[in-house]
Amino acid sequence: MTDDTGSRPREKLIARKQDWAREGRLLTGTTADAATVRLPPGQREVSDWPVLDLGIQPEITRAAFRLDIVGAVEQPLSLGFDDLLALPQSASVSDMHCVTQWTRYDNRWQGVAAREVLARARPKATARHVIFHAHDGYSTNVRLDQFDRPDVFLVHAWNGQPISRPHGGPVRVLIPHLYLWKSAKWVRRIELAALDRPGFWETRGYHNNADPWREERYAAAPGTL
Ligand SMILES: Nc1nc2c(c(=O)[nH]1)N[C@H]1C(S)=C(S)[C@@H](COP(=O)(O)O)O[C@H]1N2
Ligand SMILES: [Mo]
């Protein structure tokens, strides 16, 4: 892993994941009810925490950290790490599900609830979508109603430790009810918008909604992309 992460875009990995979308890799063709089934269809439980990204892992100190909330909001915000810590803090335990098949149960997160940030930025009536922009050039998009949920957080600690740089520290987004590619690491800017704008994987064959229990892995059926 060490020689293939850190500074250079992982072109092969990106190409392979695009192939998976084209082939419909891992699709079981089933859905499950999240209320009764813990492991989404086609997933496999792991005990470690794999690192997945484009291969550029920016180094952002807590002192240099800044997160802007912009776009269709009444009150744009620009938060340093201390500003984030001054907001009400929450802890939560949730599972995470990566589209490459791994699921990791019982992650203990600390951070600020998305709703605390939204309450301060006050989305305009026209706001329907959220686009996340990260320091490595990555972006991803969700509907505002998917971000405006009690299980969504801007997290700075995992299992009692500061989130490490490979996992998106000092602060990453956590949207545990969607595939993990919707949870931007090294988040720099959260943009609210009237119109949707597909992000990095969403423009490379991956599903716009990404609900693991509906197996929303890819945008199109196998072979039709
Ligand atoms: N900034 C950024 N965020 C990102 C990514 C990325 O490449 N850059 N990859 C996404 C993908 S595809 C996954 S599966 C998860 C992986 O998070 P992890 O490396 O902490 O497991 O981060 C998501 N967030
Ligand atoms: Mo991923």
Coordinates of N, CA and C and ligand atoms in Angstrom, one line a residue:
M1 N 0.8 -1.2 0.0 CA 0.0 0.0 0.0 C 0.9 1.3 0.0
T2 N 2.0 1.2 0.8 CA 2.7 2.4 1.0 C 3.3 3.1 -0.3
D3 N 3.6 2.2 -1.3 CA 4.2 2.9 -2.5 C 3.1 3.3 -3.4
D4 N 1.9 3.1 -3.1 CA 0.8 3.5 -4.0 C -0.2 4.5 -3.4
T5 N 0.2 5.1 -2.3 CA -0.6 6.1 -1.8 C 0.2 7.3 -1.4
G6 N -0.4 8.4 -1.3 CA 0.3 9.5 -0.7 C 0.4 10.7 -1.6
S7 N 0.8 10.5 -2.9 CA 1.1 11.7 -3.6 C 0.6 11.7 -5.1
R8 N 0.3 10.5 -5.6 CA 0.1 10.5 -7.0 C -1.3 9.9 -7.3
P9 N -2.0 10.4 -8.3 CA -3.3 9.8 -8.5 C -3.2 8.4 -8.9
R10 N -4.1 7.6 -8.4 CA -4.0 6.1 -8.7 C -4.8 5.8 -9.9
E11 N -4.2 6.1 -11.1 CA -5.0 6.0 -12.4 C -5.5 4.6 -12.6
K12 N -4.7 3.5 -12.2 CA -5.1 2.2 -12.4 C -6.4 1.8 -11.6
L13 N -6.3 2.3 -10.4 CA -7.5 2.0 -9.5 C -8.7 2.7 -10.0
I14 N -8.5 3.9 -10.4 CA -9.7 4.7 -11.0 C -10.3 4.0 -12.2
A15 N -9.4 3.5 -13.1 CA -9.8 2.8 -14.3 C -10.5 1.5 -13.9
R16 N -10.0 0.8 -12.9 CA -10.6 -0.5 -12.5 C -12.0 -0.2 -12.0
K17 N -12.1 0.8 -11.2 CA -13.4 1.0 -10.6 C -14.4 1.5 -11.6
Q18 N -14.0 2.1 -12.7 CA -14.9 2.5 -13.8 C -15.3 1.2 -14.5
D19 N -14.4 0.2 -14.7 CA -14.7 -1.0 -15.3 C -15.8 -1.8 -14.4
W20 N -15.6 -1.7 -13.1 CA -16.6 -2.4 -12.2 C -18.0 -1.8 -12.5
A21 N -18.1 -0.5 -12.6 CA -19.4 0.1 -12.9 C -20.0 -0.4 -14.2
R22 N -19.1 -0.5 -15.2 CA -19.6 -1.0 -16.5 C -20.1 -2.4 -16.4
E23 N -19.3 -3.2 -15.6 CA -19.6 -4.7 -15.5 C -20.7 -5.0 -14.5
G24 N -21.1 -4.0 -13.7 CA -22.0 -4.3 -12.6 C -21.5 -5.2 -11.6
R25 N -20.2 -5.1 -11.3 CA -19.5 -6.0 -10.3 C -20.2 -6.0 -9.0
L26 N -20.3 -7.2 -8.4 CA -20.9 -7.4 -7.1 C -22.4 -7.3 -7.0
L27 N -23.1 -6.9 -8.0 CA -24.5 -6.8 -7.9 C -25.2 -8.1 -7.7
T28 N -26.0 -8.2 -6.6 CA -26.7 -9.4 -6.3 C -28.2 -9.4 -6.9
G29 N -28.6 -8.2 -7.2 CA -30.0 -8.0 -7.8 C -31.0 -8.1 -6.7
T30 N -30.6 -7.9 -5.4 CA -31.6 -8.0 -4.4 C -31.6 -6.7 -3.6
T31 N -32.6 -6.4 -2.8 CA -32.6 -5.3 -1.9 C -32.9 -5.8 -0.5
A32 N -32.7 -5.0 0.5 CA -32.9 -5.5 1.9 C -33.5 -4.3 2.7
D33 N -34.2 -4.6 3.7 CA -34.8 -3.5 4.6 C -33.7 -3.2 5.7
A34 N -33.3 -1.9 5.6 CA -32.3 -1.5 6.6 C -32.7 -1.6 8.0
A35 N -34.0 -1.6 8.2 CA -34.5 -1.7 9.6 C -34.3 -3.1 10.2
T36 N -34.2 -4.1 9.3 CA -34.1 -5.5 9.9 C -32.9 -6.2 9.4
V37 N -32.2 -5.7 8.4 CA -31.0 -6.4 7.9 C -29.8 -5.5 8.1
R38 N -28.8 -5.9 8.8 CA -27.7 -5.0 9.1 C -26.7 -5.0 8.0
L39 N -26.4 -6.2 7.4 CA -25.4 -6.2 6.3 C -26.1 -6.0 4.9
P40 N -25.8 -4.9 4.2 CA -26.5 -4.7 2.9 C -26.1 -5.8 1.9
P41 N -27.0 -6.0 0.9 CA -26.7 -7.1 -0.1 C -25.4 -6.9 -0.7
G42 N -24.7 -8.1 -0.9 CA -23.4 -8.1 -1.6 C -22.2 -7.6 -0.8
Q43 N -22.5 -7.2 0.5 CA -21.4 -6.7 1.3 C -20.7 -7.8 2.1
R44 N -19.5 -7.6 2.6 CA -18.8 -8.5 3.4 C -18.2 -7.8 4.6
E45 N -18.4 -8.3 5.8 CA -17.9 -7.6 7.0 C -16.4 -7.8 7.1
V46 N -15.7 -6.7 7.4 CA -14.3 -6.7 7.7 C -14.0 -6.1 9.1
S47 N -12.8 -6.4 9.6 CA -12.5 -5.9 11.0 C -11.5 -4.8 10.9
D48 N -10.8 -4.7 9.8 CA -9.8 -3.6 9.7 C -10.6 -2.4 9.0
W49 N -9.9 -1.3 8.7 CA -10.5 -0.2 8.1 C -9.7 0.2 6.9
P50 N -10.1 -0.3 5.7 CA -9.3 -0.1 4.5 C -9.2 1.4 4.1
V51 N -8.2 1.8 3.4 CA -8.1 3.2 3.0 C -8.4 3.2 1.5
L52 N -9.3 4.1 1.1 CA -9.6 4.2 -0.4 C -9.7 5.7 -0.8
D53 N -8.9 6.0 -1.7 CA -9.0 7.4 -2.2 C -8.3 7.5 -3.6
L54 N -8.1 8.7 -4.1 CA -7.5 8.8 -5.4 C -6.0 8.8 -5.3
G55 N -5.4 8.7 -4.2 CA -4.0 8.5 -4.1 C -3.3 9.8 -3.7
I56 N -4.0 10.9 -3.5 CA -3.5 12.1 -3.0 C -4.0 12.3 -1.6
Q57 N -3.1 12.3 -0.6 CA -3.6 12.4 0.8 C -3.1 13.7 1.4
P58 N -3.8 14.8 1.2 CA -3.3 16.1 1.7 C -3.1 16.1 3.2
E59 N -2.0 16.8 3.5 CA -1.7 17.0 4.9 C -2.2 18.3 5.4
I60 N -3.3 18.3 6.2 CA -3.9 19.5 6.7 C -3.8 19.5 8.3
T61 N -3.1 20.4 8.8 CA -3.0 20.5 10.3 C -4.4 21.0 10.8
R62 N -4.6 20.8 12.1 CA -5.8 21.4 12.7 C -5.7 22.9 12.7
A63 N -4.5 23.5 12.8 CA -4.3 24.9 12.7 C -4.7 25.5 11.3
A64 N -4.4 24.7 10.3 CA -4.6 25.2 8.9 C -6.0 24.8 8.5
F65 N -6.7 24.0 9.2 CA -8.0 23.5 8.8 C -9.0 24.7 8.6
R66 N -9.8 24.6 7.5 CA -10.9 25.6 7.3 C -11.9 24.9 6.4
L67 N -13.2 25.1 6.9 CA -14.3 24.5 6.1 C -15.3 25.6 5.9
D68 N -15.6 25.8 4.6 CA -16.6 26.8 4.2 C -17.9 26.2 3.8
I69 N -19.0 26.8 4.3 CA -20.3 26.4 3.9 C -20.9 27.5 3.1
V70 N -21.1 27.2 1.8 CA -21.4 28.3 0.8 C -22.6 27.9 -0.1
G71 N -22.9 28.9 -1.0 CA -24.0 28.6 -2.0 C -25.3 29.1 -1.5
A72 N -26.3 28.3 -1.6 CA -27.7 28.6 -1.3 C -28.0 28.6 0.2
V73 N -27.3 29.5 0.9 CA -27.5 29.6 2.4 C -27.7 31.1 2.7
E74 N -28.5 31.3 3.8 CA -28.7 32.7 4.2 C -27.4 33.2 4.9
Q75 N -26.6 32.4 5.5 CA -25.5 32.8 6.3 C -24.3 31.9 6.0
P76 N -23.5 32.3 5.0 CA -22.3 31.5 4.7 C -21.4 31.4 5.9
L77 N -20.7 30.3 6.1 CA -19.9 30.1 7.2 C -18.5 29.7 6.8
S78 N -17.5 30.1 7.6 CA -16.1 29.7 7.4 C -15.6 29.3 8.7
L79 N -15.4 28.0 8.9 CA -15.1 27.5 10.2 C -13.7 26.9 10.3
G80 N -12.9 27.4 11.3 CA -11.6 26.8 11.6 C -11.9 25.6 12.5
F81 N -10.8 24.9 12.9 CA -11.0 23.7 13.7 C -11.6 24.1 15.1
D82 N -11.1 25.2 15.7 CA -11.6 25.6 17.0 C -13.1 26.0 16.9
D83 N -13.5 26.6 15.8 CA -14.9 27.0 15.6 C -15.7 25.7 15.6
L84 N -15.2 24.7 14.9 CA -16.0 23.5 14.9 C -16.1 22.8 16.3
L85 N -15.0 22.9 17.0 CA -15.1 22.4 18.4 C -16.0 23.2 19.3
A86 N -16.2 24.5 19.0 CA -17.0 25.3 19.8 C -18.5 25.1 19.5
L87 N -18.8 24.3 18.5 CA -20.2 24.0 18.2 C -20.6 22.8 19.1
P88 N -21.9 22.5 19.3 CA -22.2 21.3 20.1 C -21.6 20.1 19.5
Q89 N -21.0 19.3 20.4 CA -20.4 18.1 19.9 C -21.3 16.8 20.2
S90 N -21.2 15.9 19.3 CA -22.0 14.7 19.4 C -21.1 13.5 19.2
A91 N -21.6 12.4 19.8 CA -20.9 11.1 19.5 C -22.0 10.2 18.9
S92 N -21.5 9.3 18.1 CA -22.5 8.3 17.5 C -21.7 7.0 17.2
V93 N -22.4 6.0 17.0 CA -21.9 4.7 16.6 C -22.6 4.3 15.4
S94 N -21.9 4.0 14.3 CA -22.5 3.5 13.1 C -21.7 2.6 12.3
D95 N -22.3 1.9 11.3 CA -21.6 1.0 10.4 C -21.2 1.8 9.2
M96 N -20.1 1.4 8.5 CA -19.8 2.0 7.2 C -19.7 0.9 6.1
H97 N -20.2 1.3 4.9 CA -20.3 0.4 3.8 C -19.6 1.0 2.5
C98 N -18.6 0.3 2.1 CA -17.9 0.8 0.9 C -18.4 0.0 -0.3
V99 N -18.5 0.6 -1.4 CA -19.1 0.0 -2.6 C -18.1 -1.2 -3.1
T100 N -16.9 -1.1 -2.7 CA -15.9 -2.2 -3.1 C -16.1 -3.5 -2.3
Q101 N -17.2 -3.5 -1.5 CA -17.7 -4.7 -0.8 C -17.6 -4.7 0.7
W102 N -16.6 -3.9 1.3 CA -16.4 -4.1 2.7 C -17.4 -3.2 3.5
T103 N -17.8 -3.8 4.6 CA -18.6 -3.2 5.6 C -17.9 -3.3 7.0
R104 N -17.8 -2.2 7.7 CA -17.2 -2.2 9.0 C -18.2 -1.8 10.0
Y105 N -18.5 -2.6 11.0 CA -19.5 -2.3 12.0 C -19.0 -1.5 13.2
D106 N -19.9 -0.8 13.9 CA -19.6 -0.2 15.2 C -18.5 0.7 15.2
N107 N -18.5 1.7 14.4 CA -17.5 2.8 14.4 C -18.0 3.9 15.4
R108 N -17.1 4.2 16.3 CA -17.5 5.3 17.2 C -16.9 6.6 16.8
W109 N -17.8 7.5 16.4 CA -17.5 8.8 15.9 C -17.7 9.9 16.8
Q110 N -16.9 11.0 16.8 CA -17.2 12.2 17.5 C -17.1 13.3 16.5
G111 N -18.0 14.3 16.6 CA -18.0 15.4 15.7 C -19.2 16.3 15.9
V112 N -19.5 17.0 14.8 CA -20.6 18.0 14.9 C -21.7 17.5 13.9
A113 N -22.9 17.4 14.4 CA -24.0 17.0 13.6 C -24.2 17.9 12.4
A114 N -24.5 17.4 11.2 CA -24.7 18.2 10.1 C -25.8 19.2 10.4
R115 N -26.8 18.8 11.2 CA -27.9 19.6 11.5 C -27.5 20.9 12.3
E116 N -26.5 20.8 13.1 CA -26.0 21.9 13.8 C -25.4 23.0 12.8
V117 N -24.7 22.5 11.8 CA -24.1 23.4 10.8 C -25.2 24.0 10.0
L118 N -26.2 23.1 9.6 CA -27.3 23.6 8.7 C -28.1 24.7 9.5
A119 N -28.3 24.5 10.8 CA -29.1 25.4 11.5 C -28.5 26.8 11.6
R120 N -27.1 26.8 11.5 CA -26.4 28.1 11.5 C -26.3 28.7 10.1
A121 N -26.1 27.9 9.1 CA -26.0 28.4 7.7 C -27.4 28.7 7.1
R122 N -28.4 28.1 7.6 CA -29.8 28.3 7.1 C -29.9 28.2 5.6
P123 N -30.1 27.0 5.1 CA -30.3 26.8 3.7 C -31.5 27.7 3.1
K124 N -31.3 28.2 2.0 CA -32.4 29.0 1.3 C -33.4 28.0 0.9
A125 N -34.6 28.5 0.6 CA -35.8 27.7 0.2 C -35.4 26.9 -1.1
T126 N -34.6 27.5 -1.9 CA -34.2 26.9 -3.2 C -33.2 25.8 -3.1
A127 N -32.6 25.6 -1.9 CA -31.5 24.6 -1.8 C -32.1 23.2 -1.8
R128 N -31.6 22.3 -2.6 CA -32.1 21.0 -2.7 C -30.9 19.9 -2.7
H129 N -29.7 20.4 -3.0 CA -28.6 19.5 -3.2 C -27.4 20.0 -2.4
V130 N -26.5 19.1 -2.1 CA -25.2 19.4 -1.4 C -24.1 18.8 -2.2
I131 N -23.1 19.7 -2.4 CA -21.9 19.2 -3.1 C -20.7 19.4 -2.2
F132 N -20.0 18.3 -2.0 CA -18.8 18.4 -1.1 C -17.5 18.5 -2.0
H133 N -16.7 19.4 -1.6 CA -15.4 19.6 -2.3 C -14.3 19.3 -1.3
A134 N -13.3 18.6 -1.7 CA -12.2 18.2 -0.8 C -10.9 18.7 -1.3
H135 N -9.9 18.7 -0.4 CA -8.5 19.2 -0.7 C -7.8 18.4 -1.8
D136 N -8.2 17.2 -2.1 CA -7.5 16.4 -3.1 C -8.1 16.5 -4.4
G137 N -9.1 17.4 -4.6 CA -9.8 17.6 -5.9 C -11.0 16.7 -6.0
Y138 N -11.3 15.8 -5.0 CA -12.4 14.9 -5.0 C -13.7 15.8 -4.7
S139 N -14.8 15.3 -5.3 CA -16.1 15.9 -5.0 C -17.1 14.8 -5.0
T140 N -18.2 15.0 -4.3 CA -19.3 14.1 -4.3 C -20.6 14.9 -3.9
N141 N -21.8 14.3 -4.3 CA -23.0 15.1 -4.1 C -24.1 14.2 -3.5
V142 N -24.9 14.8 -2.7 CA -26.1 14.2 -2.1 C -27.3 15.1 -2.1
R143 N -28.5 14.6 -2.1 CA -29.6 15.5 -1.9 C -29.6 16.1 -0.5
L144 N -30.1 17.3 -0.4 CA -30.1 17.9 0.9 C -30.8 17.1 2.0
D145 N -31.9 16.4 1.6 CA -32.6 15.6 2.6 C -31.8 14.4 3.1
Q146 N -30.8 14.0 2.3 CA -29.9 13.0 2.7 C -28.8 13.5 3.7
F147 N -28.5 14.7 3.6 CA -27.5 15.4 4.5 C -28.1 15.8 5.7
D148 N -29.4 16.3 5.6 CA -30.1 16.8 6.8 C -30.8 15.7 7.5
R149 N -30.0 14.8 8.1 CA -30.5 13.7 8.9 C -29.7 13.5 10.1
P150 N -30.3 13.0 11.2 CA -29.6 12.9 12.5 C -28.3 12.1 12.5
D151 N -28.2 11.2 11.6 CA -27.0 10.3 11.6 C -25.8 10.8 10.8
V152 N -25.9 12.1 10.3 CA -24.9 12.6 9.5 C -24.0 13.6 10.3
F153 N -22.7 13.5 10.2 CA -21.8 14.3 11.0 C -20.6 14.8 10.2
L154 N -20.0 15.9 10.7 CA -18.6 16.2 10.3 C -17.8 15.7 11.5
V155 N -17.0 14.6 11.2 CA -16.3 13.9 12.3 C -14.8 14.3 12.4
H156 N -14.3 14.3 13.6 CA -12.9 14.6 13.8 C -12.3 13.5 14.7
A157 N -13.0 12.5 15.2 CA -12.4 11.4 15.9 C -13.2 10.1 15.6
W158 N -12.4 9.0 15.6 CA -12.9 7.7 15.3 C -12.3 6.8 16.4
N159 N -13.2 6.1 17.1 CA -12.8 5.2 18.2 C -11.9 5.8 19.2
G160 N -12.2 7.1 19.5 CA -11.5 7.8 20.5 C -10.2 8.5 20.1
Q161 N -9.8 8.3 18.8 CA -8.6 8.9 18.3 C -8.9 10.0 17.2
P162 N -8.0 11.0 17.1 CA -8.2 11.9 16.0 C -8.2 11.1 14.7
I163 N -9.0 11.5 13.8 CA -9.1 10.8 12.5 C -7.7 11.0 11.8
S164 N -7.1 9.9 11.3 CA -5.8 10.0 10.8 C -5.9 10.6 9.4
R165 N -4.7 11.1 8.9 CA -4.6 11.7 7.6 C -5.1 10.7 6.5
P166 N -4.7 9.5 6.4 CA -5.3 8.6 5.4 C -6.8 8.5 5.4
H167 N -7.4 8.6 6.5 CA -8.9 8.5 6.6 C -9.6 9.8 6.5
G168 N -8.8 10.9 6.1 CA -9.5 12.1 5.8 C -9.4 13.2 6.9
G169 N -8.5 13.0 7.9 CA -8.4 13.9 9.0 C -7.7 15.2 8.5
P170 N -8.0 16.3 9.2 CA -8.6 16.3 10.6 C -10.1 16.2 10.6
V171 N -10.8 16.5 9.5 CA -12.2 16.5 9.5 C -12.7 15.9 8.2
R172 N -13.6 14.9 8.3 CA -14.3 14.4 7.1 C -15.8 14.3 7.3
V173 N -16.5 14.1 6.3 CA -17.9 14.0 6.3 C -18.2 12.5 6.6
L174 N -19.3 12.3 7.3 CA -19.8 10.9 7.5 C -21.3 10.8 7.3
I175 N -21.6 10.1 6.2 CA -23.0 9.9 5.8 C -23.2 8.3 5.9
P176 N -23.4 7.8 7.1 CA -23.3 6.3 7.2 C -24.4 5.5 6.5
H177 N -25.5 6.1 6.1 CA -26.6 5.4 5.5 C -26.4 5.3 4.0
L178 N -25.3 5.9 3.4 CA -25.0 5.8 2.0 C -23.7 5.1 1.8
Y179 N -23.4 4.5 0.6 CA -22.0 4.0 0.4 C -21.0 5.1 0.7
L180 N -19.9 4.7 1.2 CA -18.9 5.5 1.8 C -18.3 6.6 0.8
W181 N -18.4 6.3 -0.5 CA -17.8 7.3 -1.4 C -18.6 8.7 -1.3
K182 N -19.7 8.7 -0.7 CA -20.5 9.9 -0.4 C -19.9 10.7 0.8
S183 N -19.0 10.1 1.5 CA -18.5 10.7 2.7 C -17.1 11.3 2.4
A184 N -17.0 12.6 2.1 CA -15.8 13.2 1.6 C -14.7 13.3 2.8
K185 N -13.5 12.8 2.5 CA -12.4 13.0 3.3 C -11.8 14.4 3.1
W186 N -11.0 14.9 4.0 CA -10.3 16.2 3.8 C -11.3 17.3 3.3
V187 N -12.4 17.4 3.8 CA -13.5 18.3 3.3 C -13.0 19.7 3.4
R188 N -13.2 20.5 2.4 CA -12.8 21.9 2.3 C -14.0 22.8 2.2
R189 N -15.0 22.4 1.4 CA -16.1 23.3 1.2 C -17.4 22.4 1.0
I190 N -18.4 22.9 1.6 CA -19.8 22.3 1.5 C -20.7 23.3 0.8
E191 N -21.1 22.9 -0.4 CA -21.9 23.9 -1.2 C -23.3 23.4 -1.3
L192 N -24.2 24.3 -0.9 CA -25.6 24.0 -1.1 C -26.1 24.6 -2.4
A193 N -27.0 23.9 -3.1 CA -27.3 24.3 -4.5 C -28.7 23.9 -4.8
A194 N -29.3 24.7 -5.7 CA -30.6 24.4 -6.2 C -30.6 23.2 -7.2
L195 N -29.5 23.1 -7.9 CA -29.3 22.1 -9.0 C -28.3 21.1 -8.5
D196 N -28.5 19.8 -8.9 CA -27.6 18.8 -8.6 C -26.3 18.9 -9.5
R197 N -25.2 18.4 -9.0 CA -24.0 18.4 -9.7 C -23.2 17.1 -9.4
P198 N -23.2 16.1 -10.3 CA -22.6 14.9 -10.0 C -21.1 15.0 -9.7
G199 N -20.6 14.3 -8.7 CA -19.2 14.4 -8.3 C -18.2 13.4 -9.0
F200 N -17.1 13.1 -8.4 CA -16.0 12.4 -9.1 C -16.5 11.0 -9.5
W201 N -17.1 10.2 -8.6 CA -17.5 8.8 -9.0 C -18.9 8.9 -9.7
E202 N -19.7 9.8 -9.3 CA -21.0 9.9 -10.0 C -20.9 10.2 -11.5
T203 N -19.8 10.8 -11.9 CA -19.6 11.1 -13.3 C -18.8 9.9 -14.0
R204 N -18.5 8.9 -13.2 CA -17.7 7.7 -13.7 C -18.5 6.4 -13.5
G205 N -19.8 6.5 -13.6 CA -20.6 5.3 -13.6 C -21.2 4.9 -12.3
Y206 N -21.0 5.7 -11.3 CA -21.5 5.3 -10.0 C -22.9 6.0 -9.7
H207 N -23.7 5.4 -8.9 CA -25.1 5.8 -8.7 C -25.2 7.1 -8.0
N208 N -26.2 7.9 -8.4 CA -26.3 9.2 -7.8 C -26.7 9.2 -6.3
N209 N -27.5 8.2 -6.0 CA -28.1 8.1 -4.6 C -27.3 7.3 -3.6
A210 N -26.8 6.1 -4.1 CA -25.9 5.3 -3.3 C -26.4 4.7 -2.0
D211 N -27.7 4.2 -2.1 CA -28.3 3.5 -0.9 C -27.8 2.1 -0.9
P212 N -27.0 1.6 0.1 CA -26.5 0.2 0.1 C -27.6 -0.8 0.1
W213 N -28.7 -0.6 0.8 CA -29.7 -1.6 0.9 C -30.5 -1.7 -0.3
R214 N -30.4 -0.8 -1.2 CA -31.1 -0.9 -2.5 C -30.0 -1.2 -3.6
E215 N -28.8 -1.5 -3.1 CA -27.7 -1.8 -4.0 C -27.6 -0.8 -5.1
E216 N -27.6 0.5 -4.7 CA -27.4 1.6 -5.7 C -25.9 1.8 -5.9
R217 N -25.3 0.8 -6.5 CA -23.8 0.9 -6.7 C -23.5 1.7 -8.0
Y218 N -24.2 1.4 -9.0 CA -23.9 1.9 -10.3 C -25.1 2.6 -11.0
A219 N -24.7 3.5 -11.9 CA -25.8 4.4 -12.5 C -26.7 3.6 -13.4
A220 N -26.1 2.6 -14.1 CA -26.8 1.9 -15.2 C -26.7 0.4 -14.9
A221 N -27.6 -0.4 -15.6 CA -27.5 -1.8 -15.5 C -26.2 -2.3 -16.2
P222 N -25.7 -3.5 -15.8 CA -24.5 -4.0 -16.4 C -24.5 -4.1 -17.9
G223 N -23.5 -3.6 -18.5 CA -23.3 -3.7 -20.0 C -24.0 -2.6 -20.7
T224 N -24.7 -1.7 -20.0 CA -25.4 -0.7 -20.8 C -24.7 0.7 -20.7
L225 N -23.7 0.8 -20.0 CA -23.0 2.1 -19.9 C -22.2 2.4 -21.1
Ligands
LIG1 N1 -11.5 13.6 -0.4 C1 -11.8 12.3 -0.7 N2 -12.8 11.7 -0.1 C2 -13.1 10.4 -0.4 C3 -12.5 9.7 -1.4 C4 -11.4 10.4 -2.0 O1 -10.7 9.8 -2.9 N3 -11.1 11.6 -1.7 N4 -12.8 8.4 -1.6 C5 -14.2 8.0 -1.2 C6 -14.3 6.5 -1.3 S1 -14.5 5.8 -2.8 C7 -14.4 5.8 -0.1 S2 -14.8 4.1 -0.2 C8 -14.1 6.4 1.2 C9 -13.0 5.7 1.9 O2 -12.8 6.2 3.2 P1 -11.6 5.5 4.0 O3 -10.3 5.6 3.1 O4 -11.5 6.3 5.2 O5 -12.0 4.1 4.2 O6 -13.8 7.8 1.1 C10 -14.5 8.5 0.2 N5 -14.2 9.9 0.3
MO2 MO -15.2 3.6 -2.4

